[in-house]
Coordinates of N, CA and C in Angstrom, one line a residue:
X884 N -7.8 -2.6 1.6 CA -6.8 -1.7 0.9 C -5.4 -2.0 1.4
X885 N -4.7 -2.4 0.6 CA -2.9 -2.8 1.1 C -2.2 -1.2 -0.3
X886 N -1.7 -0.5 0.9 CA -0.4 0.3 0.6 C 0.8 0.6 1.2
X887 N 1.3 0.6 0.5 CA 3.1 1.1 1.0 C 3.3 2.6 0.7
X888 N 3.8 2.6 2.2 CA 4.4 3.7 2.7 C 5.7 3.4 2.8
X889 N 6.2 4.9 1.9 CA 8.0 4.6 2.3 C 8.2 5.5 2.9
X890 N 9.3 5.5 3.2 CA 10.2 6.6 4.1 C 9.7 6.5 5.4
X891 N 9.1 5.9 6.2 CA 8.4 5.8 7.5 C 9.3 6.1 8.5
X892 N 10.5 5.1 8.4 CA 11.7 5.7 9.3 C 12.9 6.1 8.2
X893 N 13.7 7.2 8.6 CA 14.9 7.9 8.0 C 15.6 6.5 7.9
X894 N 17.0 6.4 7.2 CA 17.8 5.5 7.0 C 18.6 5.4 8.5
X895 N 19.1 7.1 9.1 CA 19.3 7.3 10.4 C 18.5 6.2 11.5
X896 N 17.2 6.7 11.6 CA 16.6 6.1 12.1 C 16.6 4.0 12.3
X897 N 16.3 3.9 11.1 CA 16.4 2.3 10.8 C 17.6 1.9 11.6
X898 N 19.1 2.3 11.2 CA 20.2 2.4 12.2 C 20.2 2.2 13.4
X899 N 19.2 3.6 14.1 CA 19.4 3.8 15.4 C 18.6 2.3 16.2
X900 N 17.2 1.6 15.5 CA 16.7 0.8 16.0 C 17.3 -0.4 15.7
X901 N 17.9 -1.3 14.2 CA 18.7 -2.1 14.7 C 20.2 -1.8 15.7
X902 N 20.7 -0.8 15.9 CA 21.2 -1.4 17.2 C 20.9 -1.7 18.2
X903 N 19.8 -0.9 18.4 CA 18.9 -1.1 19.7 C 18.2 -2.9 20.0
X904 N 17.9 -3.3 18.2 CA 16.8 -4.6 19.0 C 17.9 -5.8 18.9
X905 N 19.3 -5.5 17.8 CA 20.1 -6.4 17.4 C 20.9 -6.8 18.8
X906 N 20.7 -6.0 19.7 CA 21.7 -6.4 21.2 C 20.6 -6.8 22.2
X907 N 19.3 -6.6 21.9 CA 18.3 -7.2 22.6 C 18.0 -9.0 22.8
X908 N 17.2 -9.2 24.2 CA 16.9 -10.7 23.9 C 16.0 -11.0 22.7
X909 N 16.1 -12.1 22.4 CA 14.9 -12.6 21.2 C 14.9 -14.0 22.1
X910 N 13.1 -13.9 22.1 CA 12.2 -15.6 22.1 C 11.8 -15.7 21.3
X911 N 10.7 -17.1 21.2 CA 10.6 -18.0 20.5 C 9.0 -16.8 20.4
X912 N 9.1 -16.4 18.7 CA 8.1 -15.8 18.4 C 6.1 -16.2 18.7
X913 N 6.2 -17.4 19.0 CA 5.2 -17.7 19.6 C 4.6 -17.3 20.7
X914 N 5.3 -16.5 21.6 CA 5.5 -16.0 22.8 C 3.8 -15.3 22.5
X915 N 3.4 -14.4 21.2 CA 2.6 -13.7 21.5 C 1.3 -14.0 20.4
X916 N 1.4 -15.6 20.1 CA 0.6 -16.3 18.9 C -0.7 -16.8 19.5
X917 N -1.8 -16.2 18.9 CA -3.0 -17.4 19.3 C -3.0 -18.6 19.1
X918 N -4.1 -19.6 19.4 CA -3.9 -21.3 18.8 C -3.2 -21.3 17.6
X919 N -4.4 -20.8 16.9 CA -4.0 -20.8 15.2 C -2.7 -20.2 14.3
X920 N -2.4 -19.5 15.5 CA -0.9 -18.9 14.5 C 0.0 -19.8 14.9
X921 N 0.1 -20.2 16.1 CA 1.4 -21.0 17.0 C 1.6 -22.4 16.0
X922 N 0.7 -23.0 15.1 CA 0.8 -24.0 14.5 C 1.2 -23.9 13.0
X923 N 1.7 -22.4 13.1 CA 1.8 -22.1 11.4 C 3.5 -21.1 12.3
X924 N 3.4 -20.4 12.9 CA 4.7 -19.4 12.9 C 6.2 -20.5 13.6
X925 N 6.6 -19.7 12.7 CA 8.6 -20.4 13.3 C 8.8 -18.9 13.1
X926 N 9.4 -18.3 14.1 CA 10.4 -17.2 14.1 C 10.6 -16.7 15.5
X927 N 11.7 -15.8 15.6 CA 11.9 -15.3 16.6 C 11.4 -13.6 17.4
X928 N 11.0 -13.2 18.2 CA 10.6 -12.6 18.6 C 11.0 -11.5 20.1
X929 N 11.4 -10.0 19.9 CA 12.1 -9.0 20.6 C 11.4 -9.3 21.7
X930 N 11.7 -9.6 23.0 CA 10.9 -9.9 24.4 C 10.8 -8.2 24.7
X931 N 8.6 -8.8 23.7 CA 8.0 -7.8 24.1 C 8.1 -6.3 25.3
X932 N 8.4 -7.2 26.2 CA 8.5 -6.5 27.7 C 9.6 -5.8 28.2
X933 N 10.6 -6.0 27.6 CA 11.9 -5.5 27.8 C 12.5 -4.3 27.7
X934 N 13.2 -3.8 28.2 CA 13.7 -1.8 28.3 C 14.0 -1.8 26.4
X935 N 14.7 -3.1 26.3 CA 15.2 -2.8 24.4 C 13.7 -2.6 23.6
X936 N 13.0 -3.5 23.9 CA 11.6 -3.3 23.3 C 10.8 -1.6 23.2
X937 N 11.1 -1.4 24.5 CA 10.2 0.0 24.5 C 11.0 1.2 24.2
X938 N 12.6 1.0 23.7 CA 13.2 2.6 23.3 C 12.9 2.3 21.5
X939 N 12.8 0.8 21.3 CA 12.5 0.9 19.3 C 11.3 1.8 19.6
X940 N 10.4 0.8 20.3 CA 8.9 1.2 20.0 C 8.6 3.2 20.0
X941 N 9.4 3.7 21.0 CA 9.2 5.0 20.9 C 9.8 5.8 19.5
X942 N 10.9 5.2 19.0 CA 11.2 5.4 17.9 C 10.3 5.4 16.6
X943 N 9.6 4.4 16.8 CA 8.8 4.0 16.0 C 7.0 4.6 16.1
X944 N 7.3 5.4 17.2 CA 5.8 5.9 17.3 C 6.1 7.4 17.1
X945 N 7.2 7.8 17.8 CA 7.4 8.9 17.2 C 7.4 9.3 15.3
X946 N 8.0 8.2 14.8 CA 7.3 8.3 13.1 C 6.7 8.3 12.5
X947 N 6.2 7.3 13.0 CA 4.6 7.2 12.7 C 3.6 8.4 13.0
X948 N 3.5 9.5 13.7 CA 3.2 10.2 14.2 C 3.3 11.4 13.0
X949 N 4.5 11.6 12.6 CA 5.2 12.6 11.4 C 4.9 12.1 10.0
X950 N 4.4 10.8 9.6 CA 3.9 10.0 8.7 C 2.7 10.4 7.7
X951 N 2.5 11.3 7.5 CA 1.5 12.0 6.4 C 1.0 10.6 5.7
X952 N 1.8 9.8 5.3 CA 0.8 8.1 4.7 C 0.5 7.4 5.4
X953 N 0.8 7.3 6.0 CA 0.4 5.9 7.5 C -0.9 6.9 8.2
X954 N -0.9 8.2 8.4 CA -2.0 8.5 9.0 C -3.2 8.6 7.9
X955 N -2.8 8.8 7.0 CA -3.6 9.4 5.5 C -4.6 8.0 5.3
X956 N -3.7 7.0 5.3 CA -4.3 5.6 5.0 C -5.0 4.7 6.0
X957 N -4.6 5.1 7.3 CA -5.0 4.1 8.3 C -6.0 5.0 9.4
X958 N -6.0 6.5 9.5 CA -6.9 7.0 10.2 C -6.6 6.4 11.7
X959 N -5.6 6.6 12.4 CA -5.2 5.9 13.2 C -6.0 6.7 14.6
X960 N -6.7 5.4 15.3 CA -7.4 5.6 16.8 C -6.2 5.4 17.9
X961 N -5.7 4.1 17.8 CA -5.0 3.4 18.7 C -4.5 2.4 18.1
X962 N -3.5 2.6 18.6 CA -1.9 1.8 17.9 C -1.2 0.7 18.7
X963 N -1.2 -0.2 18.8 CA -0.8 -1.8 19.4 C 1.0 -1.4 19.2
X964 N 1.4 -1.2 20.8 CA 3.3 -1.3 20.7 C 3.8 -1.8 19.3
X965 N 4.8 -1.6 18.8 CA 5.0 -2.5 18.0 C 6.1 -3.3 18.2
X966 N 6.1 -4.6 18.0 CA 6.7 -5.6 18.1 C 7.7 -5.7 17.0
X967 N 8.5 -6.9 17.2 CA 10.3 -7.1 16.5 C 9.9 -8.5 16.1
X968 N 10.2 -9.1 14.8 CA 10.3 -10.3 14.8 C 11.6 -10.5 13.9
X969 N 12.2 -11.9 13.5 CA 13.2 -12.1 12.9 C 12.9 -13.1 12.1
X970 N 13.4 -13.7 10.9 CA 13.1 -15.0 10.6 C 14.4 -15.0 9.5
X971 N 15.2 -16.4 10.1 CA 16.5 -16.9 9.7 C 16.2 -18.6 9.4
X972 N 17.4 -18.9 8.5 CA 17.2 -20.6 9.0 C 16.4 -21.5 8.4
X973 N 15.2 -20.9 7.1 CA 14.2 -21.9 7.1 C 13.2 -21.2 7.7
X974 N 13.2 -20.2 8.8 CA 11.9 -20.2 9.4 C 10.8 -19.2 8.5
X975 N 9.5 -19.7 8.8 CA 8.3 -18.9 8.0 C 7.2 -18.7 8.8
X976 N 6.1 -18.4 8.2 CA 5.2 -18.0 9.0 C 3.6 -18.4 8.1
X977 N 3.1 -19.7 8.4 CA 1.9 -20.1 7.3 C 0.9 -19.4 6.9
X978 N -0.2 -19.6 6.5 CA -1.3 -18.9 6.2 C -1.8 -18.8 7.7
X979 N -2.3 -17.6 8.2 CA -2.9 -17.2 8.9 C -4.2 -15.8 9.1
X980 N -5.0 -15.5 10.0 CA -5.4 -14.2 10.0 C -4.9 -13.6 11.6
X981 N -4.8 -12.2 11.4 CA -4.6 -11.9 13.0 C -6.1 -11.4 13.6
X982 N -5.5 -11.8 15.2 CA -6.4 -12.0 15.6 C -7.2 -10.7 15.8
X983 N -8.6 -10.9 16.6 CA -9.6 -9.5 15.6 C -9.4 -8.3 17.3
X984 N -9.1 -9.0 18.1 CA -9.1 -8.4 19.6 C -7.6 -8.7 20.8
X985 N -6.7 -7.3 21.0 CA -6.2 -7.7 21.7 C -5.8 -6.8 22.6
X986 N -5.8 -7.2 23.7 CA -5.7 -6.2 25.1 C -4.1 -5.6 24.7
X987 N -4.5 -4.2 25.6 CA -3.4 -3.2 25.5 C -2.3 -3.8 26.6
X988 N -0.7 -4.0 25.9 CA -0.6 -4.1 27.3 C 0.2 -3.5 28.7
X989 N 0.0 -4.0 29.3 CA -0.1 -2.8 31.3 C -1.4 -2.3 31.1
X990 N -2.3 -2.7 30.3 CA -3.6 -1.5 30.9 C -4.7 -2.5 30.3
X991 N -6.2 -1.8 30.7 CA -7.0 -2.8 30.9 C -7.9 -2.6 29.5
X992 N -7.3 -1.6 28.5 CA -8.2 -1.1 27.2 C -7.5 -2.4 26.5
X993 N -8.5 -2.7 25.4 CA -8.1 -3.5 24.3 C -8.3 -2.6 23.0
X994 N -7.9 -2.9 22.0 CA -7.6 -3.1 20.3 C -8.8 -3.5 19.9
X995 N -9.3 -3.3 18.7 CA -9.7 -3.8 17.7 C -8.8 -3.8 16.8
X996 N -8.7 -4.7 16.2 CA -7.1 -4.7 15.2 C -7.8 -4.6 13.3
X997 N -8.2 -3.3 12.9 CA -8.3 -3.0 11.5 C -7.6 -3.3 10.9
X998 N -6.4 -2.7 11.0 CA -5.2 -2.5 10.1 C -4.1 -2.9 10.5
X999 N -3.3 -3.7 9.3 CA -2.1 -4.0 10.0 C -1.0 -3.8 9.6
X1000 N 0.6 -3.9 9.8 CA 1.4 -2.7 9.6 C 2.7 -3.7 9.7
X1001 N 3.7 -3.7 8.5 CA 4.7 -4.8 8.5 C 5.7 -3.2 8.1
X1002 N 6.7 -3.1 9.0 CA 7.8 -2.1 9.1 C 9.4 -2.8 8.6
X1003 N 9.5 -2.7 7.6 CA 10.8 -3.5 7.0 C 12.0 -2.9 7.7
X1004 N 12.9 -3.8 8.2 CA 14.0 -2.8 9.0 C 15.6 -3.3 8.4
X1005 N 15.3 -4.1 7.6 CA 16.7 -4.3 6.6 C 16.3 -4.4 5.5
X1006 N 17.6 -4.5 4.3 CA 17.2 -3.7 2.9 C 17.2 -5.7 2.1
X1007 N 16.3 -5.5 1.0 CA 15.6 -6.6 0.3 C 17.0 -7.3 0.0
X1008 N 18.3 -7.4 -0.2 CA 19.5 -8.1 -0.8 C 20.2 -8.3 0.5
X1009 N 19.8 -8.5 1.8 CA 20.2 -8.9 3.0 C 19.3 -10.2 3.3
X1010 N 18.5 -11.0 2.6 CA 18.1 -12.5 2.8 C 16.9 -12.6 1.8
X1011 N 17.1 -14.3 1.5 CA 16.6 -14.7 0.6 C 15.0 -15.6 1.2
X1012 N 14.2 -14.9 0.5 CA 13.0 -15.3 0.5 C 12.1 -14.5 1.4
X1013 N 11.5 -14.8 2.3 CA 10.7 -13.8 3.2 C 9.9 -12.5 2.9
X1014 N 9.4 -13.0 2.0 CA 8.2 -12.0 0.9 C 7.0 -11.8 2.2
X1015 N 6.2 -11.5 2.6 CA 5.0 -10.9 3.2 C 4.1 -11.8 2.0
X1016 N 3.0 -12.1 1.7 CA 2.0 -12.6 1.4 C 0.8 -12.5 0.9
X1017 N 0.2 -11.8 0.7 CA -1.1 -11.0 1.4 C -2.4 -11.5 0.4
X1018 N -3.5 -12.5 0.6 CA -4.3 -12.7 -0.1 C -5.8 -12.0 -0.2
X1019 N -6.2 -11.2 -1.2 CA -7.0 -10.4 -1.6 C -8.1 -11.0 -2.6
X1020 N -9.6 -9.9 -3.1 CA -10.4 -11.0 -4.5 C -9.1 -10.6 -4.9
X1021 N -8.1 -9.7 -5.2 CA -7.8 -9.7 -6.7 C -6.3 -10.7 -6.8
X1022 N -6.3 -11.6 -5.8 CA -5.5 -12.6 -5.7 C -4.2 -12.5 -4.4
X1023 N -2.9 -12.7 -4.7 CA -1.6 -12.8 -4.3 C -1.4 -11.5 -4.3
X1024 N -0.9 -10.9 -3.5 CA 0.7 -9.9 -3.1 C 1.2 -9.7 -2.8
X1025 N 2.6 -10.1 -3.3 CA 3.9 -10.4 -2.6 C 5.1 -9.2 -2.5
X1026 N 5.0 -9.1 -0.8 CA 5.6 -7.4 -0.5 C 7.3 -7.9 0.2
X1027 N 8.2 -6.7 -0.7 CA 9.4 -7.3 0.2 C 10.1 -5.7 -0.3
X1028 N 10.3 -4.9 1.0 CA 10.6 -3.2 0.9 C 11.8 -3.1 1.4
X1029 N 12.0 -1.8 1.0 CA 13.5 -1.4 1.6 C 13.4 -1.1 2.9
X1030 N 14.5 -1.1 3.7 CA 14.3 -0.6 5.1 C 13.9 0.7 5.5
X1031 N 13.0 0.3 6.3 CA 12.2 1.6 6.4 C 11.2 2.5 6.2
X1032 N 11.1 1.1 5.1 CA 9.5 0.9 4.2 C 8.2 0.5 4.9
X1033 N 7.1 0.8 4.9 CA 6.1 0.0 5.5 C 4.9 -0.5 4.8
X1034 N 4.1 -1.4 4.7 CA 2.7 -1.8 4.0 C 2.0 -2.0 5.5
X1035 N 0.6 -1.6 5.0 CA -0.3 -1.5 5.6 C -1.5 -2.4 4.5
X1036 N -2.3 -3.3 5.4 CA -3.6 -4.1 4.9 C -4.4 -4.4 6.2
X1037 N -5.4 -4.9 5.3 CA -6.9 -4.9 6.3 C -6.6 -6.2 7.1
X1038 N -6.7 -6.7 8.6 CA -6.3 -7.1 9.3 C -7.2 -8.3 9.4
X1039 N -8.4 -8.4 8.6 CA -9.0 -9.4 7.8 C -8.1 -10.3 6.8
X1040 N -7.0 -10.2 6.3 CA -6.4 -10.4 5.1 C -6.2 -12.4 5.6
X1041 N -6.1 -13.1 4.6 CA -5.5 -14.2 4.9 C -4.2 -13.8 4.3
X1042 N -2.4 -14.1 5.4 CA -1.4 -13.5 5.1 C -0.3 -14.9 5.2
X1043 N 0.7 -14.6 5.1 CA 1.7 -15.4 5.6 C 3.3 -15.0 4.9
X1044 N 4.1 -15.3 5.8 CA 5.8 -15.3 5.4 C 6.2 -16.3 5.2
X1045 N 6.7 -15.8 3.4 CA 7.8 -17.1 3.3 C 9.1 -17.7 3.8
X1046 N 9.6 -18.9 3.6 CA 10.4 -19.0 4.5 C 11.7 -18.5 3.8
X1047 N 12.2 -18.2 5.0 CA 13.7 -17.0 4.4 C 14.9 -18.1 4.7
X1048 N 15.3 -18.1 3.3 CA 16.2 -19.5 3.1 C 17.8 -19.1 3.6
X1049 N 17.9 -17.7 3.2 CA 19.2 -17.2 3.3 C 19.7 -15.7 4.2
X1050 N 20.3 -15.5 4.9 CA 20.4 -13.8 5.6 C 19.0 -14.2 7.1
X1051 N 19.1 -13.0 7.3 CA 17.9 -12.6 8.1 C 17.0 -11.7 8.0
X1052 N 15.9 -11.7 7.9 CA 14.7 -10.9 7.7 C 14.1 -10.0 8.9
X1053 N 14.4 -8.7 9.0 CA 14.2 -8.3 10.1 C 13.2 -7.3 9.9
X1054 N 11.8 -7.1 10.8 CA 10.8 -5.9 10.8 C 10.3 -6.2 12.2
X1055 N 9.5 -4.9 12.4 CA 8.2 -4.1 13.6 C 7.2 -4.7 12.4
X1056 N 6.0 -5.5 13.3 CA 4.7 -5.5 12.7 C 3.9 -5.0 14.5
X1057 N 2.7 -4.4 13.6 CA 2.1 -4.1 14.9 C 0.4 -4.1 13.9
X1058 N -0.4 -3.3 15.1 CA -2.0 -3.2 14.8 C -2.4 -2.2 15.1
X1059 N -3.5 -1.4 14.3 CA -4.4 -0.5 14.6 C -5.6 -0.8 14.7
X1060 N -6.2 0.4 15.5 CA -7.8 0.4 15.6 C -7.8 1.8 15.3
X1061 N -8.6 1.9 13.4 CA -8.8 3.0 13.2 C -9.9 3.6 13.4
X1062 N -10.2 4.8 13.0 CA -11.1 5.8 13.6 C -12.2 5.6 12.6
X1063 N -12.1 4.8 11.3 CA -12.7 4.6 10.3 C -12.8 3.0 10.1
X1064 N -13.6 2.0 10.5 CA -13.8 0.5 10.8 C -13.5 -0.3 9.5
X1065 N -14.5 0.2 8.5 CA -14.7 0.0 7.3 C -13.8 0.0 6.2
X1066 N -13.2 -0.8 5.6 CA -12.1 -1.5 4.9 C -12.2 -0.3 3.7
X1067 N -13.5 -0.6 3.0 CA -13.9 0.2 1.8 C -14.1 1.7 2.5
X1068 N -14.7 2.3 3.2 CA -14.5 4.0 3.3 C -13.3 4.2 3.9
X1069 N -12.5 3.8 4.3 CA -10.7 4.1 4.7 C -10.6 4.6 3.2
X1070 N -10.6 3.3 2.8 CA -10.4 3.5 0.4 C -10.4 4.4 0.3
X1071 N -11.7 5.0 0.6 CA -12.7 6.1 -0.4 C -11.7 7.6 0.6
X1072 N -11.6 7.6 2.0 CA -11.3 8.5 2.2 C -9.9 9.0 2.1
X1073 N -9.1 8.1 1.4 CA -7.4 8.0 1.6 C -7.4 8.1 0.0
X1074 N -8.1 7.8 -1.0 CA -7.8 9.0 -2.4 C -8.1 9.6 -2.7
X1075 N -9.7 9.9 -2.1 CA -9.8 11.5 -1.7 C -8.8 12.8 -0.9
X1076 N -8.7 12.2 -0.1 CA -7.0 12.9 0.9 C -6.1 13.1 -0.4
X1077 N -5.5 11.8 -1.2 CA -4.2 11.9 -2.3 C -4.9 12.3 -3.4
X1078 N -6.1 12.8 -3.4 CA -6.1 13.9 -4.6 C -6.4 15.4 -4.3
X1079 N -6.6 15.5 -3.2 CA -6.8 17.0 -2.4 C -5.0 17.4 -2.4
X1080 N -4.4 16.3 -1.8 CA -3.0 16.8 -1.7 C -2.0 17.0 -2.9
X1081 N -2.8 15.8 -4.1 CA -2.1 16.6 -5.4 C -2.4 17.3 -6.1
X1082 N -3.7 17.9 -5.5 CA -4.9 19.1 -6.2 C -3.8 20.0 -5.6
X1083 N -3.2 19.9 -4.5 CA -2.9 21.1 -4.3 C -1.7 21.9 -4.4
X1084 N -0.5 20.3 -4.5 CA 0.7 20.8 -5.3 C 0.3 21.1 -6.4
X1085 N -0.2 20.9 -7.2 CA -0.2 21.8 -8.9 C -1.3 22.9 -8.8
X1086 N -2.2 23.4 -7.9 CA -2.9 24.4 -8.2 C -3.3 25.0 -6.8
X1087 N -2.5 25.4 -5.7 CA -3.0 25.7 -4.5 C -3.8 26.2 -4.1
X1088 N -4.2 27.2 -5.3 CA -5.5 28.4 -5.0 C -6.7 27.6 -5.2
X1089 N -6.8 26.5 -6.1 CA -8.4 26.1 -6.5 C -9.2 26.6 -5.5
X1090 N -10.5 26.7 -6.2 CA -11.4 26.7 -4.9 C -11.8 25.3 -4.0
X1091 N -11.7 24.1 -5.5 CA -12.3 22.9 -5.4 C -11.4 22.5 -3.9
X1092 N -10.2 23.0 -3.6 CA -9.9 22.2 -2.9 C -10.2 22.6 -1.3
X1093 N -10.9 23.5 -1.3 CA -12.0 23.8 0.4 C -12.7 22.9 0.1
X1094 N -13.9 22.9 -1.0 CA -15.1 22.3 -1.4 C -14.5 20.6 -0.9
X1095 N -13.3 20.0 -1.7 CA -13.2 18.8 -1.3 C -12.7 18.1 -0.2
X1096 N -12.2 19.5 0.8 CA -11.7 19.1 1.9 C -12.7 19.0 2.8
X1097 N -13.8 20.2 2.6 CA -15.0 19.7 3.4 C -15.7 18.4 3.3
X1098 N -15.8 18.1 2.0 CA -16.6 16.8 2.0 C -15.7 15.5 2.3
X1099 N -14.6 15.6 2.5 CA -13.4 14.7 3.3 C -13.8 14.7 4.6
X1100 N -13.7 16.1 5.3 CA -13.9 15.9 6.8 C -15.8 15.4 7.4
X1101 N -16.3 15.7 6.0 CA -17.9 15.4 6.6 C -18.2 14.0 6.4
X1102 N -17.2 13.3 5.1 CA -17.4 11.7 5.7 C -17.0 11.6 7.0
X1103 N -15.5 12.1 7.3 CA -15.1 11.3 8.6 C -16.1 11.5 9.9
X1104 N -17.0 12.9 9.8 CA -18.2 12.5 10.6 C -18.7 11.8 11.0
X1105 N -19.3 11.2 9.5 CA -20.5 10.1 9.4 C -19.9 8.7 9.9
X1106 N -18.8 8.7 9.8 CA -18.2 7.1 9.5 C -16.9 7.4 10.9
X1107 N -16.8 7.9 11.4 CA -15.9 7.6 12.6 C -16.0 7.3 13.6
X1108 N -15.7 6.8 14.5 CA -15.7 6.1 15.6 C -14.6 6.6 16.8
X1109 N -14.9 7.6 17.6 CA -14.1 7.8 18.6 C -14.3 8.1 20.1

């Protein structure tokens, strides 16, 4: 399932984090690449570890938190810091998949990485090329959002960044481990959610909408993991 969520951070917001990561160090984004990615990625990368790294990341978790679509769609367990990359110059990022496991880090829990989450942090007419990628059965799709914007896809996906010929391309990508494993009942349970929620702007009293909110909460029963 690949959707975009807008509004994820205020325009305020977006603001407040490029100043924050724009005065930060940046390495050589490989810093945090398995084999297989290190032989496909050129870009630069916010040093993960750094004081600048962890005042975006609170920013950005604090949103995500208040995010009625990011939670609606991803059923969020545990959420992977999220990271800063840049890509200027030519640089891109090849076909790749991310990886399926990765330790939390300072602590000894790991991820399962379901879902994955590309946070646009500058607006689409600030550089040329650097579309997101995303290969699906039903082919190509090519994501490129306003700041502040986010897509979310199955962390299965074969993906890749084009290379950004002009400006700079700046976003947070990060990972979930949702509470719901399964690629297809996330689906089922996230337009169920967006028809209960537009059941209920146009008719608040229905009855249907206990009836369907129960059989919402009694999949996540059957199918959650926590």
């Amino acid at each position: 399932m690949l959707v975009q969520i807008p509004d994820v951070l205020t325009p305020e917001q977006v603001r407040e984090v490029r100043r924050i990561i724009d005065a930060g160090e940046w390495v050589d984004g490989n810093m945090t690449s398995g084999a297989q990615a290190a032989r496909a990625k050129r870009n630069q990368q916010l040093d993960e570890k750094s004081a600048t790294t962890a005042k975006a990341q609170g920013i950005i978790y604090d949103a995500l938190q208040q995010s009625p679509g990011f939670i609606s769609a991803v059923l969020p367990l545990k959420v992977y810091p999220p990271l800063f990359n840049r890509y200027q110059g030519g640089e891109s990022f090849g076909n790749h998949v991310d990886n399926a496991i990765r330790p939390l880090p300072g602590k000894e829990d790991r991820i399962r990485t379901d879902v994955s989450t590309t946070l646009f942090l500058c607006e689409p007419d600030e550089y040329e090329g650097g579309e997101l990628l995303i290969d699906d059965t039903y082919g190509t799709h090519s994501v490129k959002l306003p700041a502040g914007h986010a897509v979310i896809y199955p962390s299965t996906s074969l993906h890749r960044v084009a290379a950004v010929t002009e400006g700079a391309r700046v976003a947070s990508f990060f990972w979930t481990q949702s509470m719901v494993r399964d690629d297809t009942q996330r689906a089922l349970l996230y337009e169920l959610d967006q028809s209960i929620q537009s059941l209920y702007q146009t008719q608040p009293d229905a009855p249907e909408i206990v009836r369907l909110t129960g059989i919402y909460h009694n999949l996540i029963r059957q199918w959650a993991e926590v």
